[in-house]
Amino acid sequence: MSWDYNEHTKPCQCGKGLIKVVDGSNDWGQTSHDETILCPECKEKADKAKALKEERMRIANGKISLVISYFKENYTHLLEDIFLHTRSKKAVWQIAYDLGIEDCSLTKFYKYYRDKDEYIKELICWYRIGSIINALKIKDQKLSELFQDAKAHIKEFDDEWAAASYMHIKGR
C-alpha cells in the first residue's frame, strides 16, 4: 500500500501570494489533503484567526466546566438516587434509556461500563447534561443561565463540526 501525492499551487485570498496544496491517496481509497499558506499576509491573518478561535474554544470549555461542576455540586445526589435500588447493569441501562439520557445499545453499555458509580460519574458530561436536567425536572435559575451561556458559546463549534461531518459523509 503506497501513497501517491499530487502537489500544486493556487492563488491565496489576497491575490498577492500562493497556497501550496498537497493531495494524496492510496490503494485502499484513503485520501489526505494539506494546504500551506505561502503568502506572509494571509499566513498572519490565518494565524490570528486560529488564535482567536482557540481562545473562543477555551472560553467555551470553561463555561462548560462551570455547568458541569455546578451540577455535580448540587444535583449529583438526585441522579444517584434514581439508580439507588438497581441490582443489575441492565436495570441501570433501562432507567437511563427510559429517561432519555442514554442512547447507546445495551450491548455497547455492557462493553464500556463495569460499575454503576463509574457510569453515573460519566453520565454527567456536556452532551448529556441538558437531557439530565430535563429528565430530573430541575428548575434552577442559575443552572439554567450557566447552561444557556455555555450552549451559546459552544454552538459555533458544534455547527462547524456538524458541517464538516456532513461534507465528509457526502465525500467532499
CSV table of N, CA and C in Angstrom, one decimal:
chain,number,residue,atom,x,y,z
A,1,MET,N,0.8,-1.2,0.0
A,1,MET,CA,0.0,0.0,0.0
A,1,MET,C,0.9,1.2,0.0
A,2,SER,N,0.9,2.0,-1.1
A,2,SER,CA,1.7,3.2,-1.2
A,2,SER,C,0.8,4.4,-1.4
A,3,TRP,N,1.4,5.5,-1.0
A,3,TRP,CA,0.7,6.8,-1.2
A,3,TRP,C,1.2,7.5,-2.5
A,4,ASP,N,0.3,8.0,-3.2
A,4,ASP,CA,0.6,8.9,-4.3
A,4,ASP,C,0.2,10.3,-4.0
A,5,TYR,N,1.1,11.3,-4.2
A,5,TYR,CA,0.9,12.6,-3.9
A,5,TYR,C,0.9,13.5,-5.1
A,6,ASN,N,0.0,14.5,-5.2
A,6,ASN,CA,-0.1,15.5,-6.2
A,6,ASN,C,0.0,16.8,-5.6
A,7,GLU,N,1.0,17.6,-6.0
A,7,GLU,CA,1.3,18.9,-5.4
A,7,GLU,C,1.1,20.0,-6.5
A,8,HIS,N,0.4,21.0,-6.1
A,8,HIS,CA,0.2,22.2,-6.9
A,8,HIS,C,0.0,23.4,-6.1
A,9,THR,N,0.0,24.6,-6.7
A,9,THR,CA,-0.2,25.8,-6.0
A,9,THR,C,-1.5,26.5,-6.6
A,10,LYS,N,-2.0,27.4,-5.7
A,10,LYS,CA,-3.2,28.1,-6.1
A,10,LYS,C,-3.0,29.5,-5.5
A,11,PRO,N,-3.7,30.5,-6.1
A,11,PRO,CA,-3.6,31.9,-5.5
A,11,PRO,C,-4.2,32.0,-4.1
A,12,CYS,N,-3.7,32.8,-3.3
A,12,CYS,CA,-4.3,33.0,-1.9
A,12,CYS,C,-5.4,34.0,-2.0
A,13,GLN,N,-6.1,34.2,-0.9
A,13,GLN,CA,-7.3,35.1,-0.9
A,13,GLN,C,-6.9,36.5,-1.3
A,14,CYS,N,-5.8,37.0,-0.9
A,14,CYS,CA,-5.5,38.4,-1.2
A,14,CYS,C,-5.0,38.6,-2.6
A,15,GLY,N,-4.6,37.5,-3.3
A,15,GLY,CA,-4.2,37.5,-4.7
A,15,GLY,C,-2.7,37.9,-4.9
A,16,LYS,N,-2.0,38.1,-3.8
A,16,LYS,CA,-0.6,38.5,-3.9
A,16,LYS,C,0.4,37.4,-3.7
A,17,GLY,N,-0.1,36.2,-3.2
A,17,GLY,CA,0.8,35.1,-2.9
A,17,GLY,C,0.1,33.8,-3.3
A,18,LEU,N,0.7,32.7,-2.8
A,18,LEU,CA,0.3,31.4,-3.2
A,18,LEU,C,0.0,30.5,-2.0
A,19,ILE,N,-0.8,29.5,-2.3
A,19,ILE,CA,-1.0,28.4,-1.3
A,19,ILE,C,-0.6,27.1,-1.9
A,20,LYS,N,0.3,26.4,-1.2
A,20,LYS,CA,0.7,25.1,-1.7
A,20,LYS,C,-0.3,24.0,-1.3
A,21,VAL,N,-0.8,23.2,-2.2
A,21,VAL,CA,-1.8,22.2,-1.9
A,21,VAL,C,-1.1,20.8,-2.3
A,22,VAL,N,-1.3,19.9,-1.3
A,22,VAL,CA,-0.8,18.5,-1.5
A,22,VAL,C,-1.9,17.6,-1.2
A,23,ASP,N,-2.4,16.9,-2.3
A,23,ASP,CA,-3.4,15.9,-2.2
A,23,ASP,C,-2.8,14.5,-2.3
A,24,GLY,N,-3.2,13.6,-1.5
A,24,GLY,CA,-2.7,12.2,-1.5
A,24,GLY,C,-3.8,11.2,-1.5
A,25,SER,N,-3.4,10.0,-2.0
A,25,SER,CA,-4.4,8.9,-2.0
A,25,SER,C,-3.6,7.6,-2.0
A,26,ASN,N,-4.2,6.5,-1.5
A,26,ASN,CA,-3.5,5.3,-1.5
A,26,ASN,C,-4.4,4.2,-2.1
A,27,ASP,N,-3.9,3.0,-2.2
A,27,ASP,CA,-4.7,1.9,-2.9
A,27,ASP,C,-5.9,1.5,-2.1
A,28,TRP,N,-6.1,1.9,-0.9
A,28,TRP,CA,-7.2,1.5,-0.1
A,28,TRP,C,-8.3,2.6,-0.1
A,29,GLY,N,-8.2,3.6,-0.9
A,29,GLY,CA,-9.2,4.6,-1.1
A,29,GLY,C,-9.1,5.7,0.0
A,30,GLN,N,-8.0,5.7,0.8
A,30,GLN,CA,-7.8,6.8,1.8
A,30,GLN,C,-7.2,8.0,1.1
A,31,THR,N,-7.6,9.2,1.6
A,31,THR,CA,-7.1,10.4,1.0
A,31,THR,C,-6.5,11.3,2.1
A,32,SER,N,-5.7,12.2,1.6
A,32,SER,CA,-5.2,13.3,2.5
A,32,SER,C,-5.2,14.6,1.7
A,33,HIS,N,-5.3,15.7,2.4
A,33,HIS,CA,-5.3,17.0,1.8
A,33,HIS,C,-4.6,17.9,2.8
A,34,ASP,N,-3.6,18.7,2.3
A,34,ASP,CA,-2.9,19.6,3.1
A,34,ASP,C,-2.7,20.9,2.4
A,35,GLU,N,-2.9,22.0,3.0
A,35,GLU,CA,-2.7,23.3,2.4
A,35,GLU,C,-1.7,24.1,3.3
A,36,THR,N,-0.7,24.7,2.7
A,36,THR,CA,0.3,25.5,3.3
A,36,THR,C,0.2,26.9,2.7
A,37,ILE,N,0.0,27.9,3.6
A,37,ILE,CA,-0.1,29.3,3.1
A,37,ILE,C,1.3,29.8,2.9
A,38,LEU,N,1.7,30.2,1.7
A,38,LEU,CA,3.0,30.8,1.4
A,38,LEU,C,3.0,32.3,1.5
A,39,CYS,N,1.9,32.9,1.4
A,39,CYS,CA,1.8,34.4,1.4
A,39,CYS,C,1.9,34.9,2.9
A,40,PRO,N,2.9,35.8,3.2
A,40,PRO,CA,3.1,36.2,4.5
A,40,PRO,C,1.8,37.0,5.1
A,41,GLU,N,1.1,37.8,4.3
A,41,GLU,CA,-0.1,38.5,4.8
A,41,GLU,C,-1.2,37.5,5.2
A,42,CYS,N,-1.5,36.6,4.3
A,42,CYS,CA,-2.5,35.6,4.5
A,42,CYS,C,-2.2,34.7,5.7
A,43,LYS,N,-0.9,34.3,5.8
A,43,LYS,CA,-0.5,33.5,6.9
A,43,LYS,C,-0.7,34.1,8.2
A,44,GLU,N,-0.3,35.4,8.3
A,44,GLU,CA,-0.5,36.2,9.5
A,44,GLU,C,-2.0,36.3,9.9
A,45,LYS,N,-2.9,36.5,8.9
A,45,LYS,CA,-4.3,36.6,9.1
A,45,LYS,C,-4.8,35.2,9.6
A,46,ALA,N,-4.4,34.1,9.0
A,46,ALA,CA,-4.8,32.8,9.3
A,46,ALA,C,-4.3,32.5,10.8
A,47,ASP,N,-3.1,32.8,11.1
A,47,ASP,CA,-2.6,32.6,12.5
A,47,ASP,C,-3.4,33.3,13.5
A,48,LYS,N,-3.8,34.6,13.2
A,48,LYS,CA,-4.6,35.4,14.1
A,48,LYS,C,-6.0,34.8,14.3
A,49,ALA,N,-6.6,34.3,13.2
A,49,ALA,CA,-7.9,33.7,13.2
A,49,ALA,C,-7.8,32.4,14.0
A,50,LYS,N,-6.8,31.7,13.8
A,50,LYS,CA,-6.6,30.4,14.6
A,50,LYS,C,-6.5,30.7,16.1
A,51,ALA,N,-5.7,31.7,16.4
A,51,ALA,CA,-5.5,32.1,17.9
A,51,ALA,C,-6.8,32.5,18.5
A,52,LEU,N,-7.6,33.3,17.7
A,52,LEU,CA,-8.9,33.8,18.2
A,52,LEU,C,-9.9,32.6,18.4
A,53,LYS,N,-9.9,31.7,17.5
A,53,LYS,CA,-10.7,30.5,17.6
A,53,LYS,C,-10.3,29.7,18.8
A,54,GLU,N,-9.1,29.5,19.0
A,54,GLU,CA,-8.6,28.7,20.2
A,54,GLU,C,-9.0,29.4,21.5
A,55,GLU,N,-9.0,30.7,21.5
A,55,GLU,CA,-9.4,31.5,22.7
A,55,GLU,C,-10.9,31.3,22.9
A,56,ARG,N,-11.7,31.4,21.8
A,56,ARG,CA,-13.1,31.2,22.0
A,56,ARG,C,-13.4,29.8,22.5
A,57,MET,N,-12.7,28.8,22.0
A,57,MET,CA,-12.9,27.4,22.4
A,57,MET,C,-12.5,27.3,23.9
A,58,ARG,N,-11.4,27.9,24.3
A,58,ARG,CA,-11.0,27.9,25.7
A,58,ARG,C,-12.1,28.5,26.6
A,59,ILE,N,-12.7,29.6,26.2
A,59,ILE,CA,-13.8,30.2,26.9
A,59,ILE,C,-15.0,29.3,27.0
A,60,ALA,N,-15.3,28.7,25.9
A,60,ALA,CA,-16.5,27.8,25.8
A,60,ALA,C,-16.3,26.6,26.7
A,61,ASN,N,-15.1,26.0,26.7
A,61,ASN,CA,-14.8,24.9,27.6
A,61,ASN,C,-14.8,25.3,29.0
A,62,GLY,N,-14.4,26.5,29.3
A,62,GLY,CA,-14.5,27.0,30.7
A,62,GLY,C,-15.9,27.1,31.2
A,63,LYS,N,-16.8,27.6,30.3
A,63,LYS,CA,-18.2,27.7,30.6
A,63,LYS,C,-18.9,26.3,30.8
A,64,ILE,N,-18.5,25.4,30.0
A,64,ILE,CA,-19.0,24.0,30.1
A,64,ILE,C,-18.5,23.4,31.5
A,65,SER,N,-17.3,23.7,31.8
A,65,SER,CA,-16.8,23.2,33.1
A,65,SER,C,-17.6,23.8,34.3
A,66,LEU,N,-18.0,25.1,34.2
A,66,LEU,CA,-18.8,25.7,35.2
A,66,LEU,C,-20.2,25.0,35.3
A,67,VAL,N,-20.8,24.7,34.2
A,67,VAL,CA,-22.1,24.0,34.3
A,67,VAL,C,-21.9,22.6,34.9
A,68,ILE,N,-20.9,21.9,34.5
A,68,ILE,CA,-20.7,20.5,35.0
A,68,ILE,C,-20.4,20.5,36.5
A,69,SER,N,-19.5,21.4,36.9
A,69,SER,CA,-19.2,21.5,38.3
A,69,SER,C,-20.3,21.9,39.2
A,70,TYR,N,-21.1,22.9,38.7
A,70,TYR,CA,-22.3,23.4,39.4
A,70,TYR,C,-23.3,22.2,39.6
A,71,PHE,N,-23.5,21.5,38.5
A,71,PHE,CA,-24.4,20.3,38.6
A,71,PHE,C,-23.9,19.3,39.6
A,72,LYS,N,-22.6,19.0,39.5
A,72,LYS,CA,-22.1,17.9,40.4
A,72,LYS,C,-22.2,18.3,41.8
A,73,GLU,N,-21.9,19.6,42.1
A,73,GLU,CA,-22.0,20.1,43.5
A,73,GLU,C,-23.4,20.0,44.0
A,74,ASN,N,-24.4,20.3,43.2
A,74,ASN,CA,-25.8,20.5,43.7
A,74,ASN,C,-26.8,19.4,43.4
A,75,TYR,N,-26.5,18.6,42.3
A,75,TYR,CA,-27.6,17.7,41.8
A,75,TYR,C,-27.1,16.2,41.6
A,76,THR,N,-25.9,15.9,41.8
A,76,THR,CA,-25.4,14.5,41.6
A,76,THR,C,-26.2,13.6,42.4
A,77,HIS,N,-26.5,14.0,43.6
A,77,HIS,CA,-27.3,13.1,44.5
A,77,HIS,C,-28.6,12.7,44.0
A,78,LEU,N,-29.3,13.6,43.2
A,78,LEU,CA,-30.6,13.3,42.6
A,78,LEU,C,-30.4,12.2,41.5
A,79,LEU,N,-29.3,12.3,40.8
A,79,LEU,CA,-29.1,11.3,39.7
A,79,LEU,C,-28.7,10.0,40.4
A,80,GLU,N,-27.9,10.0,41.4
A,80,GLU,CA,-27.6,8.7,42.1
A,80,GLU,C,-28.8,8.1,42.7
A,81,ASP,N,-29.7,8.9,43.3
A,81,ASP,CA,-30.9,8.3,43.9
A,81,ASP,C,-31.8,7.5,42.9
A,82,ILE,N,-31.8,8.0,41.6
A,82,ILE,CA,-32.6,7.3,40.6
A,82,ILE,C,-32.1,5.8,40.5
A,83,PHE,N,-30.8,5.6,40.6
A,83,PHE,CA,-30.2,4.3,40.3
A,83,PHE,C,-29.9,3.6,41.7
A,84,LEU,N,-30.4,4.1,42.8
A,84,LEU,CA,-30.0,3.6,44.1
A,84,LEU,C,-30.4,2.1,44.2
A,85,HIS,N,-31.6,1.7,43.8
A,85,HIS,CA,-32.1,0.3,44.1
A,85,HIS,C,-31.9,-0.6,42.9
A,86,THR,N,-31.1,-0.2,41.9
A,86,THR,CA,-30.8,-1.1,40.8
A,86,THR,C,-29.8,-2.2,41.2
A,87,ARG,N,-30.1,-3.4,40.8
A,87,ARG,CA,-29.3,-4.5,41.1
A,87,ARG,C,-28.5,-5.1,39.9
A,88,SER,N,-28.9,-4.7,38.7
A,88,SER,CA,-28.2,-5.2,37.6
A,88,SER,C,-27.8,-4.1,36.6
A,89,LYS,N,-26.8,-4.4,35.7
A,89,LYS,CA,-26.4,-3.4,34.8
A,89,LYS,C,-27.5,-3.1,33.8
A,90,LYS,N,-28.3,-4.1,33.5
A,90,LYS,CA,-29.4,-3.9,32.6
A,90,LYS,C,-30.5,-3.0,33.2
A,91,ALA,N,-30.7,-3.1,34.5
A,91,ALA,CA,-31.7,-2.2,35.1
A,91,ALA,C,-31.1,-0.7,35.1
A,92,VAL,N,-29.8,-0.5,35.3
A,92,VAL,CA,-29.2,0.8,35.2
A,92,VAL,C,-29.4,1.3,33.8
A,93,TRP,N,-29.1,0.5,32.8
A,93,TRP,CA,-29.2,1.0,31.4
A,93,TRP,C,-30.7,1.3,31.1
A,94,GLN,N,-31.6,0.5,31.5
A,94,GLN,CA,-33.0,0.7,31.2
A,94,GLN,C,-33.6,2.0,31.8
A,95,ILE,N,-33.2,2.3,33.0
A,95,ILE,CA,-33.6,3.5,33.6
A,95,ILE,C,-33.0,4.7,32.8
A,96,ALA,N,-31.7,4.7,32.6
A,96,ALA,CA,-31.1,5.8,31.8
A,96,ALA,C,-31.7,5.9,30.4
A,97,TYR,N,-32.0,4.8,29.8
A,97,TYR,CA,-32.6,4.8,28.4
A,97,TYR,C,-34.0,5.4,28.5
A,98,ASP,N,-34.8,4.9,29.5
A,98,ASP,CA,-36.2,5.4,29.6
A,98,ASP,C,-36.2,6.9,29.9
A,99,LEU,N,-35.2,7.4,30.6
A,99,LEU,CA,-35.2,8.9,31.0
A,99,LEU,C,-34.7,9.7,29.8
A,100,GLY,N,-34.1,9.0,28.8
A,100,GLY,CA,-33.6,9.7,27.6
A,100,GLY,C,-32.2,10.3,27.8
A,101,ILE,N,-31.5,9.7,28.7
A,101,ILE,CA,-30.1,10.2,29.0
A,101,ILE,C,-29.1,9.2,28.5
A,102,GLU,N,-29.5,8.1,27.9
A,102,GLU,CA,-28.6,7.1,27.4
A,102,GLU,C,-29.1,6.8,26.0
A,103,ASP,N,-28.2,6.7,25.0
A,103,ASP,CA,-28.6,6.5,23.6
A,103,ASP,C,-27.8,5.3,23.0
A,104,CYS,N,-26.9,4.7,23.8
A,104,CYS,CA,-26.2,3.5,23.2
A,104,CYS,C,-27.0,2.3,23.5
A,105,SER,N,-26.7,1.2,22.7
A,105,SER,CA,-27.4,-0.1,22.9
A,105,SER,C,-26.9,-0.7,24.2
A,106,LEU,N,-27.7,-1.7,24.6
A,106,LEU,CA,-27.4,-2.5,25.8
A,106,LEU,C,-26.1,-3.2,25.6
A,107,THR,N,-25.8,-3.7,24.5
A,107,THR,CA,-24.5,-4.4,24.2
A,107,THR,C,-23.3,-3.5,24.4
A,108,LYS,N,-23.4,-2.3,23.8
A,108,LYS,CA,-22.3,-1.3,24.0
A,108,LYS,C,-22.2,-0.9,25.5
A,109,PHE,N,-23.3,-0.7,26.1
A,109,PHE,CA,-23.3,-0.4,27.5
A,109,PHE,C,-22.6,-1.4,28.3
A,110,TYR,N,-22.9,-2.7,28.1
A,110,TYR,CA,-22.2,-3.8,28.8
A,110,TYR,C,-20.7,-3.8,28.5
A,111,LYS,N,-20.3,-3.4,27.3
A,111,LYS,CA,-18.9,-3.4,26.9
A,111,LYS,C,-18.1,-2.3,27.6
A,112,TYR,N,-18.7,-1.1,27.7
A,112,TYR,CA,-18.0,0.1,28.2
A,112,TYR,C,-18.1,0.4,29.7
A,113,TYR,N,-19.1,-0.1,30.3
A,113,TYR,CA,-19.3,0.2,31.7
A,113,TYR,C,-19.3,-1.0,32.6
A,114,ARG,N,-18.5,-1.0,33.6
A,114,ARG,CA,-18.3,-2.1,34.6
A,114,ARG,C,-19.0,-1.8,35.9
A,115,ASP,N,-19.1,-0.6,36.2
A,115,ASP,CA,-19.6,-0.2,37.6
A,115,ASP,C,-20.7,0.9,37.5
A,116,LYS,N,-21.7,0.8,38.4
A,116,LYS,CA,-22.8,1.7,38.4
A,116,LYS,C,-22.3,3.1,38.8
A,117,ASP,N,-21.4,3.2,39.8
A,117,ASP,CA,-20.9,4.5,40.2
A,117,ASP,C,-20.1,5.2,39.1
A,118,GLU,N,-19.3,4.4,38.4
A,118,GLU,CA,-18.5,4.9,37.3
A,118,GLU,C,-19.4,5.4,36.2
A,119,TYR,N,-20.4,4.7,35.9
A,119,TYR,CA,-21.4,5.1,34.9
A,119,TYR,C,-22.0,6.4,35.3
A,120,ILE,N,-22.5,6.6,36.5
A,120,ILE,CA,-23.2,7.8,36.9
A,120,ILE,C,-22.2,9.0,36.8
A,121,LYS,N,-21.0,8.8,37.1
A,121,LYS,CA,-20.0,9.9,37.0
A,121,LYS,C,-19.8,10.3,35.5
A,122,GLU,N,-19.8,9.3,34.7
A,122,GLU,CA,-19.6,9.5,33.2
A,122,GLU,C,-20.8,10.1,32.6
A,123,LEU,N,-22.0,9.8,33.2
A,123,LEU,CA,-23.2,10.4,32.6
A,123,LEU,C,-23.2,11.9,32.6
A,124,ILE,N,-22.5,12.5,33.7
A,124,ILE,CA,-22.5,13.9,33.8
A,124,ILE,C,-21.5,14.5,32.9
A,125,CYS,N,-21.8,14.8,31.7
A,125,CYS,CA,-20.9,15.4,30.7
A,125,CYS,C,-21.7,16.3,29.8
A,126,TRP,N,-21.0,17.1,29.1
A,126,TRP,CA,-21.7,18.2,28.3
A,126,TRP,C,-22.8,17.7,27.4
A,127,TYR,N,-22.5,16.7,26.6
A,127,TYR,CA,-23.5,16.3,25.6
A,127,TYR,C,-24.8,15.6,26.2
A,128,ARG,N,-24.7,15.3,27.5
A,128,ARG,CA,-25.9,14.7,28.2
A,128,ARG,C,-26.5,15.6,29.2
A,129,ILE,N,-25.9,16.7,29.6
A,129,ILE,CA,-26.3,17.5,30.8
A,129,ILE,C,-27.7,18.1,30.5
A,130,GLY,N,-28.0,18.5,29.3
A,130,GLY,CA,-29.3,19.1,29.0
A,130,GLY,C,-30.4,18.1,29.2
A,131,SER,N,-30.2,16.8,28.7
A,131,SER,CA,-31.1,15.7,28.9
A,131,SER,C,-31.3,15.4,30.4
A,132,ILE,N,-30.2,15.4,31.1
A,132,ILE,CA,-30.3,15.1,32.5
A,132,ILE,C,-31.1,16.1,33.3
A,133,ILE,N,-30.9,17.4,33.0
A,133,ILE,CA,-31.6,18.5,33.7
A,133,ILE,C,-33.1,18.3,33.4
A,134,ASN,N,-33.5,18.0,32.1
A,134,ASN,CA,-34.9,17.8,31.8
A,134,ASN,C,-35.4,16.6,32.4
A,135,ALA,N,-34.7,15.5,32.4
A,135,ALA,CA,-35.2,14.2,33.0
A,135,ALA,C,-35.4,14.3,34.5
A,136,LEU,N,-34.6,15.1,35.2
A,136,LEU,CA,-34.7,15.2,36.6
A,136,LEU,C,-35.6,16.4,37.0
A,137,LYS,N,-36.1,17.1,35.9
A,137,LYS,CA,-37.0,18.2,36.1
A,137,LYS,C,-36.5,19.3,37.1
A,138,ILE,N,-35.2,19.6,36.9
A,138,ILE,CA,-34.5,20.6,37.7
A,138,ILE,C,-34.9,22.0,37.3
A,139,LYS,N,-35.4,22.8,38.2
A,139,LYS,CA,-35.8,24.2,38.0
A,139,LYS,C,-34.9,25.0,38.8
A,140,ASP,N,-33.7,25.3,38.3
A,140,ASP,CA,-32.7,26.1,39.0
A,140,ASP,C,-32.3,27.3,38.0
A,141,GLN,N,-32.6,28.5,38.4
A,141,GLN,CA,-32.3,29.6,37.5
A,141,GLN,C,-30.8,29.7,37.2
A,142,LYS,N,-30.0,29.6,38.2
A,142,LYS,CA,-28.5,29.7,38.0
A,142,LYS,C,-28.0,28.6,37.1
A,143,LEU,N,-28.4,27.4,37.3
A,143,LEU,CA,-28.0,26.3,36.4
A,143,LEU,C,-28.5,26.5,35.0
A,144,SER,N,-29.7,27.0,34.8
A,144,SER,CA,-30.3,27.3,33.5
A,144,SER,C,-29.5,28.4,32.8
A,145,GLU,N,-29.1,29.4,33.5
A,145,GLU,CA,-28.3,30.5,32.9
A,145,GLU,C,-26.9,30.0,32.5
A,146,LEU,N,-26.3,29.3,33.4
A,146,LEU,CA,-25.0,28.7,33.1
A,146,LEU,C,-25.1,27.8,31.9
A,147,PHE,N,-26.1,27.0,31.8
A,147,PHE,CA,-26.3,26.1,30.7
A,147,PHE,C,-26.5,26.8,29.4
A,148,GLN,N,-27.4,27.8,29.4
A,148,GLN,CA,-27.7,28.6,28.2
A,148,GLN,C,-26.4,29.4,27.7
A,149,ASP,N,-25.7,29.9,28.7
A,149,ASP,CA,-24.5,30.7,28.3
A,149,ASP,C,-23.4,29.7,27.7
A,150,ALA,N,-23.2,28.6,28.2
A,150,ALA,CA,-22.3,27.6,27.7
A,150,ALA,C,-22.7,27.1,26.3
A,151,LYS,N,-24.0,26.9,26.2
A,151,LYS,CA,-24.6,26.4,24.9
A,151,LYS,C,-24.4,27.4,23.8
A,152,ALA,N,-24.6,28.7,24.2
A,152,ALA,CA,-24.4,29.8,23.2
A,152,ALA,C,-22.9,29.9,22.7
A,153,HIS,N,-22.0,29.6,23.7
A,153,HIS,CA,-20.6,29.7,23.3
A,153,HIS,C,-20.1,28.5,22.5
A,154,ILE,N,-20.6,27.3,22.8
A,154,ILE,CA,-20.1,26.1,22.1
A,154,ILE,C,-20.9,25.9,20.7
A,155,LYS,N,-22.0,26.7,20.5
A,155,LYS,CA,-22.8,26.5,19.3
A,155,LYS,C,-21.9,26.6,18.0
A,156,GLU,N,-21.1,27.6,18.0
A,156,GLU,CA,-20.2,27.8,16.8
A,156,GLU,C,-19.4,26.6,16.5
A,157,PHE,N,-18.9,25.9,17.5
A,157,PHE,CA,-18.0,24.8,17.2
A,157,PHE,C,-18.9,23.5,16.9
A,158,ASP,N,-20.1,23.4,17.5
A,158,ASP,CA,-21.0,22.3,17.2
A,158,ASP,C,-21.4,22.5,15.7
A,159,ASP,N,-21.8,23.7,15.3
A,159,ASP,CA,-22.2,23.9,13.9
A,159,ASP,C,-21.1,23.6,12.9
A,160,GLU,N,-19.9,24.0,13.3
A,160,GLU,CA,-18.7,23.7,12.4
A,160,GLU,C,-18.5,22.2,12.3
A,161,TRP,N,-18.6,21.5,13.4
A,161,TRP,CA,-18.4,20.0,13.5
A,161,TRP,C,-19.4,19.4,12.6
A,162,ALA,N,-20.7,19.8,12.8
A,162,ALA,CA,-21.8,19.2,12.0
A,162,ALA,C,-21.6,19.4,10.5
A,163,ALA,N,-21.2,20.6,10.1
A,163,ALA,CA,-21.0,20.9,8.7
A,163,ALA,C,-19.9,20.0,8.2
A,164,ALA,N,-18.8,19.9,8.9
A,164,ALA,CA,-17.6,19.1,8.5
A,164,ALA,C,-18.1,17.6,8.4
A,165,SER,N,-18.9,17.1,9.3
A,165,SER,CA,-19.3,15.8,9.3
A,165,SER,C,-20.2,15.5,8.0
A,166,TYR,N,-21.1,16.5,7.8
A,166,TYR,CA,-22.0,16.4,6.6
A,166,TYR,C,-21.1,16.3,5.3
A,167,MET,N,-20.1,17.2,5.2
A,167,MET,CA,-19.3,17.2,4.0
A,167,MET,C,-18.5,15.9,3.9
A,168,HIS,N,-18.1,15.4,5.0
A,168,HIS,CA,-17.3,14.1,5.0
A,168,HIS,C,-18.2,13.0,4.5
A,169,ILE,N,-19.4,13.0,4.9
A,169,ILE,CA,-20.3,11.9,4.5
A,169,ILE,C,-20.6,12.0,3.0
A,170,LYS,N,-20.8,13.3,2.6
A,170,LYS,CA,-21.1,13.5,1.2
A,170,LYS,C,-19.8,13.3,0.3
A,171,GLY,N,-18.7,13.1,0.9
A,171,GLY,CA,-17.5,12.9,0.1
A,171,GLY,C,-16.8,14.1,-0.4
A,172,ARG,N,-17.0,15.2,0.2
A,172,ARG,CA,-16.5,16.5,-0.3
A,172,ARG,C,-15.4,17.0,0.7
